[in-house]
Amino acid sequence: MRTGASSHGNSKTDSARGLTPAVDDTIAWLRDRPYYEGQIIDERTVPGRAATTADCDLDSRLAGVLEEAGVTDLYAHQTAAIDAVRGGDDVVLATETASGKSLAYTVPAFERALDRRATTLYIAPQVALINDQTETLSDLAQGLGFASGVSVAQYTGRQSKSEKAAIRERQPTVLLTTPDMLHYGVLPHAHRLWDWFFERLETVVIDEVHGYRGIFGSHVSLVMRRLARVAERFDSDPEWVCCSATIGNPVDHAATVTGQPDDSFALVDEDTSASGPRHWLLWNPPEYDGGEGWDSGRRKSSHVETKRLFVDLVERGLQTVVFAGSRQTAERYAGDSADELRSRGHHDLADGVGAYQAALTNEKRRELEDRLQSGDLRGVWSTSALELGVDVGGLDAVLIDGYPGTRMRAFQQAGRAGRGTDPALVALVGGEDQLDQYVLCNPATLFEKPAEQAVTNPENDQLLPDHVLAAAGENWLSANDDRHFGPSFPDVVADLEAADELERRSTAQGIRWTSNGRPHHDMSLRTVDDREVKLVAKGDVIARLPFEDALRDAHPGAIYHHQGRRYEVTDLDLSTGVARLDRTWADYYTRVLHDKTITVEADLRERPLPTREDVPVRFASVTMRKRITGYERRDGSSGETLGQRPLDLPETSLETKAMYYTVPENLQRDILAGEYGGESTADAATGDGAPDGDFPGAIHAAEHAMISMFPFEYLCDRGDIGGLSTPLHPHTGAPTIFIYDGYPGGIGLNRAAYHDVAPLMETTLSMLRSCDCESGCPACVQSPHCGNANDPLDKHGAVHLLDGLTSL
């Protein structure tokens, strides 16, 4: 919307804005602080742009309501998307945050409802986003009047049974829901309760489609195929409108998520909305001084530096959001920031600091959103939960605590500040690991490299059977349902029939299968393990964690942060699913140690490495087994290891997909002999090392480095990928490096990397060479997720290995 954004979102008072210092003044003030000296390593302004509008013929009633809402013109990209939908095309609209994507589906949805009471299904991944869109669309529908026939309702898990019944009785023309509620509450009852809706269904909107990746995206892709089946049953053929952030493969990803053909989509990706300039600061925390054991690239915590910057900005009157990488970080440093403001005498500002993350209650999240919109909340530490298009007003500054893993996410988070044409301040405070330091040392990769590709896997063999079974409960299966569920569909049906979960019937239309139950509530779209552990403090349940997260974050002795308070886990009872916590003032944090093994169950594909014909690269089904063996206590400020404690926790296993390759003998001999490009290990390092190379350390370092660069090529989080390196694996009889998807059945990442492994190796090698440390540091080969405490590691051996694999 060109002028409508302020009408529907930002309610911050003009007086509050008037107190905000100019961005240029703020940057100059930051540069003048002696404690920030040398930390701003790059500054650049992404210029704003003027709007480009285009004529769009609208129904006079709809045009009048939009004008009352302040929308007098449409951006050219909005008009292009509207025309494509009107013409019967599916559409991918891939433009920036706050570019008015919602109007591109609102106009067709309302036009169709006005003309023939056609229905629209809007799907978003978060209830907070649905609340925001419901409010905006309801205001427009009310402006049209009751007689228009246009009505809006949301259908989520927050409503009571009677409220849901009333919604169905009212028969809204625009229904907003989550993939979860579509799965649990709509599709299973399509013929009995929702026939009126599907008979008139003409538009399906999938908002934030780029977010449907990983295990959640794989589940949602299968739900969308079930939705298409149900629509077919009612002779409906809706247009699919997918709204996305800027990604490298918008059409391919939308087609994968929806199950629709690639060539059915029209792509609209030229953003013609007005935007203000964004002033970017790339910020690198200082290295620790030598003599403290931190002379190998170790840097002060990005969290600590971000906290100081956050407090300074809030104190200067800038409403600021920090995006942190975990809920524990958000909770801990929101509390620390409030404490710091109180110590400076700003008790009112301290009360205006909060933490926003998905584990909060619905009421608490809504309260924080309202306080952000009103300007009462002056600063917030958030996880990615606030990254999506929830309207929280025009924030003055965004701080990104650690590179978020992908350029798409960095710019998505930056888009939360300076909506409209207001200037915005964005500071990316780097962590000490590989991706962060690579971006900070090579800023052009952030601003000039193409966006990453989004990947999801609707062919996941561990998810598909449950969705096929669910589909059978929604509408009888037939042999041609392989159109929706892929080539493995007949085998899945045969297995389910053999297990007495599907029943075969002969009909006039041929063989059909029906489900013997309703399995929908037996599976969660968000996780692959429904087991939960309750975290209990003084008799109150303060949070719930998935089972494997609890093993990592709530083991005995773990330090757990919640709502600004620090707890120590005193007991973990897995039989009852309860972890007991006590308050603590410990000034350290904890990190687990583990042992892993990988078994290759089946090699699925093999190809030679393009640069080394003698090195086979394989894509395989594997089982990874892991046992947490202990944990480290680390200093809260420096990260220095203070000690280790053993743990006795159960082994977990993961059946997934992996890419792996073996190390050729000549490279192994070079590394064992310490011969790196004609130099010995000692020459390659500091000149006084041992004469022999550390081969296990070399392959371990190469594994870490390749994993760290995955998010540079694909839209994923570091935690989506795992790895294992071994000098001798029983399946290959050779040194082997495995990289695997961190979810059951695989999520498509290593399937993609199997085809592009050489470019991934080259990018990894570039990262290693750009790091000027001597023997390996967190900016190149050390990993914060390593279960072996980053031992052994040999950076120079890894460089020699990857150079030998990629050199033609």
Short mmCIF file of C-alpha atoms in Angstrom, two decimals, residues 32 86 95 131 210 432 632 667 669 680:
data_model
loop_
_atom_site.label_atom_id
_atom_site.label_comp_id
_atom_site.label_asym_id
_atom_site.label_seq_id
_atom_site.Cartn_x
_atom_site.Cartn_y
_atom_site.Cartn_z
CA ASP A 32 32.56 9.25 19.09
CA ARG A 86 -7.45 -12.01 -12.67
CA THR A 95 9.28 -8.16 -2.87
CA ASN A 131 -4.28 -11.46 13.82
CA HIS A 210 9.88 -18.56 1.96
CA GLU A 432 33.07 -14.93 16.02
CA GLU A 632 31.12 -27.61 29.61
CA LEU A 667 45.92 -35.94 -0.03
CA ARG A 669 49.64 -38.79 2.66
CA SER A 680 55.88 -28.56 6.26
#
